[in-house]
XYZ file of C-alpha atoms in Angstrom:
498
model
C -18.293 -67.257 -9.124
C -17.890 -64.407 -6.633
C -21.448 -64.994 -5.404
C -20.708 -68.568 -4.346
C -19.750 -69.553 -0.830
C -16.584 -71.633 -0.441
C -18.569 -74.871 -0.019
C -20.852 -74.060 -2.979
C -17.757 -73.319 -5.062
C -16.329 -76.718 -4.201
C -19.623 -78.462 -4.915
C -19.597 -76.845 -8.342
C -16.075 -78.175 -8.769
C -17.221 -81.680 -7.922
C -19.629 -81.503 -10.833
C -16.771 -80.754 -13.185
C -14.821 -83.679 -11.759
C -17.796 -85.962 -12.300
C -18.002 -84.954 -15.944
C -14.273 -85.583 -16.239
C -14.929 -89.116 -15.065
C -16.820 -89.853 -18.283
C -14.230 -88.335 -20.539
C -15.231 -84.670 -20.704
C -12.190 -82.406 -20.635
C -13.154 -79.237 -18.745
C -10.739 -76.576 -17.516
C -11.261 -74.754 -14.274
C -12.215 -71.095 -14.677
C -9.370 -69.765 -12.560
C -7.164 -72.841 -12.740
C -6.337 -72.474 -16.425
C -5.101 -68.920 -16.228
C -8.171 -66.973 -17.295
C -11.051 -65.128 -15.699
C -10.017 -65.435 -12.056
C -8.957 -62.690 -9.647
C -5.303 -61.728 -9.417
C -3.371 -63.118 -6.450
C 0.120 -62.429 -5.204
C 1.595 -65.769 -6.212
C 5.072 -64.301 -6.384
C 4.689 -63.206 -2.777
C 3.799 -66.740 -1.743
C 6.771 -68.169 -3.635
C 9.121 -65.846 -1.752
C 7.714 -67.019 1.593
C 8.487 -70.679 0.950
C 11.636 -72.663 1.641
C 10.221 -75.167 -0.819
C 8.832 -74.437 -4.272
C 5.623 -73.050 -5.739
C 4.479 -74.672 -8.976
C 2.083 -72.823 -11.258
C 0.341 -73.493 -14.594
C 2.885 -73.001 -17.354
C 5.767 -74.373 -15.281
C 7.471 -77.359 -16.888
C 6.677 -79.650 -13.960
C 3.097 -78.440 -13.449
C 1.262 -81.290 -15.209
C 3.124 -84.007 -13.358
C 3.023 -82.325 -9.950
C -0.568 -81.094 -10.048
C -2.087 -84.376 -11.244
C -3.645 -86.615 -8.553
C -2.914 -90.329 -8.609
C -6.429 -91.143 -9.811
C -6.508 -89.962 -13.414
C -10.287 -89.751 -13.197
C -9.749 -86.280 -11.713
C -6.801 -85.168 -13.820
C -8.808 -82.352 -15.417
C -9.012 -80.520 -12.072
C -6.260 -77.937 -12.401
C -5.139 -76.082 -9.274
C -3.952 -72.501 -9.584
C -0.854 -73.374 -7.587
C 0.873 -76.196 -5.699
C 3.007 -75.437 -2.647
C 5.725 -78.063 -2.391
C 6.322 -77.630 1.322
C 9.742 -78.350 2.778
C 8.893 -77.665 6.430
C 6.148 -76.955 8.940
C 6.852 -73.248 8.428
C 6.149 -73.660 4.706
C 2.829 -75.224 5.619
C 1.992 -72.264 7.845
C 2.944 -69.730 5.166
C 0.776 -71.552 2.623
C -2.211 -71.731 4.972
C -1.995 -68.069 5.963
C -1.556 -66.963 2.348
C -4.541 -69.025 1.163
C -6.725 -67.645 3.936
C -5.709 -64.069 3.134
C -6.273 -64.656 -0.592
C -9.656 -66.295 -0.182
C -8.658 -69.348 -2.236
C -9.917 -72.872 -1.558
C -7.322 -75.269 -0.181
C -6.651 -78.948 -0.822
C -4.134 -80.926 1.223
C -1.964 -83.642 -0.329
C 0.522 -86.043 1.204
C 0.699 -88.978 -1.236
C -2.069 -88.000 -3.653
C -3.933 -91.311 -3.297
C -7.306 -89.868 -2.283
C -9.750 -92.121 -4.138
C -12.243 -89.334 -4.819
C -9.656 -86.803 -5.959
C -10.007 -84.517 -2.932
C -6.235 -84.066 -2.729
C -6.550 -81.668 -5.636
C -8.758 -78.646 -6.203
C -9.236 -75.385 -8.086
C -7.254 -73.199 -5.673
C -4.036 -73.933 -3.763
C -2.822 -77.491 -3.180
C -0.668 -77.677 -0.054
C 1.584 -80.625 -0.851
C 3.480 -82.096 2.100
C 4.522 -85.190 0.166
C 8.171 -84.127 0.155
C 8.306 -83.969 3.959
C 9.484 -87.525 4.623
C 11.799 -87.541 7.645
C 11.515 -90.472 10.075
C 12.967 -90.659 13.580
C 12.913 -93.710 15.854
C 13.353 -92.803 19.520
C 12.827 -93.820 23.138
C 14.503 -97.176 22.665
C 12.447 -97.835 19.505
C 9.161 -97.438 21.405
C 8.219 -94.400 19.315
C 8.570 -93.444 15.675
C 7.949 -89.911 14.437
C 7.217 -89.483 10.746
C 6.532 -86.446 8.625
C 3.289 -86.663 6.625
C 4.921 -87.491 3.291
C 6.724 -90.588 4.588
C 5.589 -93.624 2.616
C 4.719 -97.039 4.030
C 7.992 -98.436 2.726
C 10.034 -95.677 4.349
C 8.462 -96.133 7.771
C 8.974 -99.888 7.689
C 12.569 -99.448 6.522
C 13.172 -97.233 9.552
C 11.555 -99.701 11.955
C 12.934 -102.994 10.630
C 16.347 -102.764 12.372
C 14.533 -102.412 15.695
C 12.152 -105.359 15.245
C 9.076 -103.185 15.831
C 6.247 -102.000 13.598
C 3.029 -100.067 13.344
C 0.004 -101.310 11.470
C 0.135 -99.864 7.941
C -1.455 -100.496 4.564
C -0.474 -102.608 1.556
C 0.306 -99.845 -0.925
C 4.025 -98.972 -0.743
C 3.519 -95.448 -2.128
C 0.753 -94.384 0.267
C 1.907 -91.597 2.581
C 1.231 -91.894 6.280
C -0.605 -88.556 6.377
C -3.678 -89.724 4.510
C -3.524 -93.243 5.915
C -3.688 -92.409 9.618
C -6.282 -89.631 9.405
C -8.857 -91.993 7.920
C -8.058 -94.901 10.244
C -5.469 -97.006 8.454
C -6.163 -100.683 7.779
C -3.684 -103.384 6.786
C -2.698 -106.998 7.222
C -1.552 -106.381 10.811
C -4.620 -104.487 12.027
C -6.463 -107.344 13.714
C -3.344 -108.023 15.777
C -1.888 -104.516 16.248
C -4.891 -102.218 15.757
C -5.462 -99.496 13.172
C -2.740 -97.053 12.213
C -4.642 -94.336 14.097
C -4.689 -96.538 17.202
C -0.881 -96.278 17.313
C -0.955 -92.475 17.208
C 0.492 -90.851 20.339
C 0.943 -87.284 19.093
C 0.341 -85.148 16.019
C 1.530 -81.678 15.130
C -0.731 -79.563 12.994
C -1.042 -76.128 11.412
C -4.580 -74.849 11.910
C -6.622 -72.525 9.720
C -5.520 -69.653 11.964
C -1.875 -70.423 11.133
C -1.090 -71.804 14.592
C 1.315 -74.689 15.218
C -0.387 -77.034 17.682
C 0.675 -80.237 19.397
C -2.142 -82.743 19.849
C -2.129 -85.666 22.268
C -4.078 -87.032 25.213
C -2.487 -84.231 27.243
C -2.804 -81.310 24.803
C -5.685 -80.303 22.537
C -7.414 -83.581 23.286
C -10.499 -82.788 21.228
C -8.468 -82.254 18.087
C -6.337 -85.320 18.847
C -9.551 -87.351 19.063
C -10.690 -86.025 15.672
C -7.380 -86.745 13.960
C -7.716 -90.438 14.743
C -10.167 -91.371 11.996
C -11.846 -88.028 11.245
C -10.707 -88.027 7.618
C -8.045 -86.223 5.620
C -7.801 -82.489 5.098
C -10.549 -81.514 7.529
C -8.977 -79.726 10.500
C -5.679 -78.332 9.273
C -2.426 -79.639 7.846
C -0.547 -82.151 9.965
C 3.225 -81.775 9.840
C 4.293 -84.823 11.881
C 2.912 -87.911 13.591
C 4.368 -89.858 16.497
C 3.351 -93.494 16.798
C 3.771 -96.113 19.485
C 5.369 -99.213 17.969
C 4.774 -102.890 18.713
C 7.273 -105.790 18.606
C 6.799 -108.115 15.631
C 8.200 -111.535 14.811
C 7.902 -114.072 12.022
C 4.516 -114.685 10.425
C 2.973 -117.283 8.137
C 1.619 -115.926 4.874
C -0.895 -117.510 2.518
C -1.961 -116.839 -1.079
C -4.589 -119.219 -2.468
C -6.673 -119.301 -5.657
C -9.655 -121.527 -6.451
C -11.564 -122.488 -9.581
C -14.188 -119.886 -10.467
C -17.007 -122.437 -10.514
C -16.420 -122.977 -6.796
C -16.532 -119.253 -5.939
C -19.925 -119.324 -4.112
C -18.870 -122.137 -1.773
C -15.377 -120.685 -1.264
C -16.656 -117.199 -0.385
C -19.121 -118.610 2.102
C -16.617 -120.972 3.737
C -13.804 -118.439 3.883
C -16.015 -115.850 5.594
C -16.816 -118.437 8.259
C -13.075 -118.889 8.744
C -12.667 -115.121 9.102
C -15.489 -114.870 11.609
C -14.085 -117.509 13.944
C -10.386 -116.691 13.565
C -8.176 -115.318 16.359
C -6.685 -111.817 16.284
C -3.466 -113.214 14.806
C -5.243 -113.943 11.508
C -5.746 -111.386 8.737
C -7.504 -111.862 5.438
C -8.539 -110.449 2.111
C -10.703 -112.599 -0.138
C -11.489 -111.240 -3.555
C -13.200 -111.922 -6.873
C -12.479 -110.088 -10.073
C -11.703 -109.967 -13.751
C -8.472 -108.733 -15.337
C -8.825 -105.897 -17.800
C -8.523 -106.420 -21.536
C -9.427 -104.499 -24.663
C -13.204 -104.370 -24.900
C -13.223 -105.914 -28.388
C -11.444 -109.033 -27.102
C -13.971 -109.782 -24.369
C -13.340 -109.902 -20.646
C -10.627 -112.123 -19.224
C -11.411 -115.142 -17.030
C -12.633 -114.299 -13.516
C -10.665 -115.306 -10.434
C -11.350 -115.971 -6.748
C -8.434 -115.794 -4.329
C -7.483 -115.156 -0.703
C -4.430 -113.481 0.767
C -3.243 -112.753 4.287
C -0.935 -113.521 7.170
C -0.995 -115.242 10.531
C 1.068 -114.363 13.606
C 1.569 -118.010 14.400
C 2.964 -121.335 13.114
C 2.119 -122.847 9.755
C 0.348 -125.874 11.244
C -2.130 -123.680 13.106
C -2.835 -121.648 9.969
C -3.450 -124.841 7.981
C -6.002 -125.914 10.592
C -7.757 -122.544 10.317
C -7.856 -122.600 6.515
C -8.929 -126.239 6.127
C -12.699 -125.567 5.730
C -12.054 -123.032 2.977
C -9.482 -125.243 1.269
C -12.040 -128.052 1.099
C -14.784 -125.790 -0.235
C -13.445 -125.798 -3.793
C -10.749 -126.980 -6.142
C -7.502 -125.153 -5.361
C -5.710 -123.832 -8.450
C -2.636 -122.459 -6.688
C -1.407 -122.260 -3.100
C 1.391 -120.621 -1.165
C 1.556 -121.096 2.606
C 4.952 -120.191 3.975
C 6.710 -118.964 7.101
C 8.480 -115.607 6.583
C 9.816 -112.684 8.547
C 7.341 -109.883 9.107
C 9.401 -107.725 6.748
C 9.495 -110.208 3.881
C 5.775 -110.747 4.338
C 4.980 -107.074 3.944
C 7.116 -107.024 0.786
C 5.068 -109.900 -0.588
C 1.809 -108.106 0.138
C 2.803 -104.771 -1.360
C 0.421 -103.758 -4.138
C -0.155 -100.313 -5.591
C -3.547 -98.768 -6.141
C -4.873 -99.136 -9.699
C -3.021 -97.197 -12.374
C -4.538 -94.554 -14.657
C -8.211 -94.124 -13.623
C -10.556 -95.922 -11.263
C -13.642 -95.757 -9.084
C -14.019 -97.467 -5.699
C -16.933 -97.994 -3.338
C -16.997 -99.599 0.097
C -19.479 -101.054 2.553
C -18.979 -102.410 6.033
C -20.448 -105.831 6.735
C -21.955 -106.469 10.141
C -22.135 -110.166 9.289
C -20.657 -112.363 6.569
C -22.163 -111.699 3.159
C -24.956 -114.259 2.717
C -25.769 -116.518 -0.211
C -28.004 -113.961 -1.944
C -25.406 -111.222 -1.656
C -22.673 -113.568 -2.909
C -24.816 -114.571 -5.893
C -25.428 -110.930 -6.843
C -21.756 -110.103 -6.461
C -20.550 -112.963 -8.638
C -23.185 -112.366 -11.315
C -22.156 -108.735 -11.501
C -18.467 -109.588 -11.843
C -19.437 -111.872 -14.718
C -21.160 -108.895 -16.391
C -18.345 -106.373 -16.034
C -18.276 -104.440 -19.343
C -14.468 -104.519 -19.629
C -11.828 -101.873 -20.264
C -8.235 -101.573 -21.442
C -6.896 -101.326 -17.865
C -5.019 -104.465 -16.797
C -6.214 -103.903 -13.228
C -9.738 -104.819 -14.320
C -12.587 -104.835 -11.816
C -13.910 -106.802 -8.886
C -14.575 -106.910 -5.169
C -12.766 -107.891 -1.984
C -13.724 -108.488 1.643
C -11.145 -107.398 4.230
C -11.412 -108.900 7.704
C -12.104 -106.454 10.515
C -12.510 -107.385 14.180
C -9.762 -108.340 16.590
C -7.853 -105.416 18.071
C -9.793 -103.023 15.812
C -13.064 -103.846 17.514
C -11.788 -103.759 21.088
C -11.582 -99.955 20.990
C -14.900 -98.259 21.877
C -16.623 -96.570 18.926
C -16.440 -93.131 20.540
C -12.885 -93.395 21.916
C -11.533 -92.088 18.596
C -13.220 -90.524 15.578
C -13.002 -93.910 13.800
C -16.444 -95.291 14.554
C -16.367 -98.686 12.788
C -15.531 -100.815 15.822
C -18.055 -103.654 15.722
C -18.130 -104.761 12.093
C -17.125 -108.101 10.627
C -15.378 -106.772 7.540
C -15.169 -104.260 4.710
C -16.460 -104.986 1.223
C -14.684 -102.888 -1.415
C -15.766 -102.832 -5.062
C -13.717 -101.340 -7.869
C -13.616 -100.680 -11.586
C -10.760 -99.296 -13.692
C -10.112 -97.860 -17.148
C -7.526 -95.858 -19.096
C -7.349 -92.799 -21.326
C -7.532 -95.128 -24.317
C -11.080 -96.138 -23.434
C -14.009 -94.402 -25.079
C -16.440 -92.215 -23.199
C -19.063 -94.937 -23.502
C -16.713 -97.531 -21.987
C -15.907 -95.259 -19.051
C -19.591 -94.556 -18.531
C -20.356 -98.281 -18.642
C -17.721 -98.934 -15.949
C -19.094 -96.253 -13.644
C -22.662 -97.442 -14.174
C -21.597 -101.040 -13.538
C -20.090 -100.069 -10.187
C -23.131 -97.997 -9.203
C -25.446 -100.860 -10.145
C -23.446 -103.349 -8.091
C -23.596 -101.053 -5.055
C -27.365 -100.730 -5.431
C -27.823 -104.509 -5.717
C -25.757 -105.093 -2.586
C -27.465 -102.400 -0.507
C -29.900 -104.822 1.241
C -26.945 -107.011 2.267
C -24.593 -104.412 3.803
C -24.649 -102.143 6.845
C -24.850 -98.693 5.244
C -21.499 -97.733 6.762
C -18.419 -97.109 4.620
C -14.675 -96.712 5.084
C -13.602 -93.067 4.905
C -10.223 -93.920 3.356
C -12.128 -95.524 0.450
C -13.881 -92.196 -0.002
C -16.479 -92.062 -2.780
C -18.212 -88.977 -4.185
C -21.377 -91.013 -4.743
C -21.641 -92.372 -1.194
C -25.218 -91.960 0.117
C -25.483 -90.156 3.455
C -21.699 -89.990 3.659
C -21.758 -88.119 6.975
C -23.228 -91.094 8.819
C -21.713 -93.745 6.552
C -18.151 -92.608 7.321
C -18.514 -91.216 10.828
C -21.753 -92.540 12.339
C -22.487 -91.300 15.836
C -19.196 -89.380 15.869
C -20.174 -86.972 13.086
C -21.779 -84.306 15.290
C -18.751 -84.233 17.579
C -16.482 -83.858 14.530
C -18.531 -80.839 13.461
C -17.972 -79.309 16.911
C -14.208 -79.805 16.601
C -14.262 -78.365 13.089
C -16.146 -75.290 14.307
C -13.586 -74.774 17.055
C -10.453 -75.014 14.886
C -11.697 -73.988 11.422
C -14.858 -71.914 11.942
C -14.704 -70.302 8.500
C -14.227 -73.578 6.633
C -10.845 -72.909 5.034
C -10.316 -76.672 4.805
C -13.461 -77.554 2.943
C -14.456 -79.924 0.177
C -17.586 -81.712 -0.962
C -17.372 -84.478 1.641
C -15.329 -82.551 4.180
C -16.463 -82.115 7.791
C -18.474 -78.866 7.755
C -18.021 -76.098 10.299
C -21.752 -76.148 10.941
C -24.337 -78.943 10.950
């Protein structure tokens, strides 16, 4: 192991994680208490205001485990539960001096498990303070603040930022990868609200990043991915006024899915910025022996406008198939976001994404629906399926190179997903992973080749260009400037050299 570079070490770790995905239980060489070099863990613990958690501690299993159980067998040697920006600095400096790989965690939702690793996990999830200032024009949040917490702080002021659906997602991971939600076409991405970030660099420096200070790093933090350039300790966002919205939640008969998907995408393409949408197809999970549950096709979203205008917009899609259920209702922005809240899948899952330059055509729709019909099943109630999220609007009015988030001309994002639990056999898990890989391969001729970095996927082809496009080389330059030795490194992390 001593002969491996840091990046090679992490690539080796990714192989272990991949084997864990099909049920193999493998312990990390150093992470399980044997074979690794000795480090002054007690010295690190004394430097922290927060707490250091190590293997053998009562809380270790719960605290070290990432949200995606697919990567639960990756066992860090230590987790710094940081209570302050100074704790972050002490952890970074100690890791650099010790030569240990670093993973950064705010909420632990990283789809590919990169918020854990074999060395030190710097966990800022407990740093959750929120401050609304400047007459409610600005909100400053520590990186562990969850979506719910930020909205709770903003609701009394009648302002918001664009945030995601999952209530337990922390703002740290959300904003660094872009940040998409049901307000994005109207308000922009989460990263488009960012006015300032404070960060601890690999050199242990506290930096303020904005259009006025460290502009290159500020550019990179707006969509350049999580855990690449340092550890952010706070974010300041510009808020926007929000008012009542009209929400909709509609389901159609499965036999009408081809016509509904086609018609609804046409609605999305011609809709104003005030309209947001997610249309999905999927199957609920059941025990494999019982057979897969019935598939569903449904659409969900909101409209910053009156109900009558939304009904006019939705009419072509409503007529495209037999409606099974329908909710179209005027609500406050805050009650709407409560309605939309949905957590990421529980237990274990795999997710892939593709940006669509145009609506998915008839051939692509046919392949998608046929694949959903053939899902092999699992014991996870979350099941499997696919969803198209509308892009465009305010998202696409920002130039592709103005921030690190390059996806500024696409029509939408297609996300595909499969889930399972620890109860499932190795063969069932393998069948789920292979099903998802096969679906991605079938859809390849119908998608753009770009992918959403917050739906990060270890199997993404040409991930450098898929996630970052023409901005990748500039991100490498920023990385080289602020982390030349690659302290913050992982398999799909921005490298310090091309």
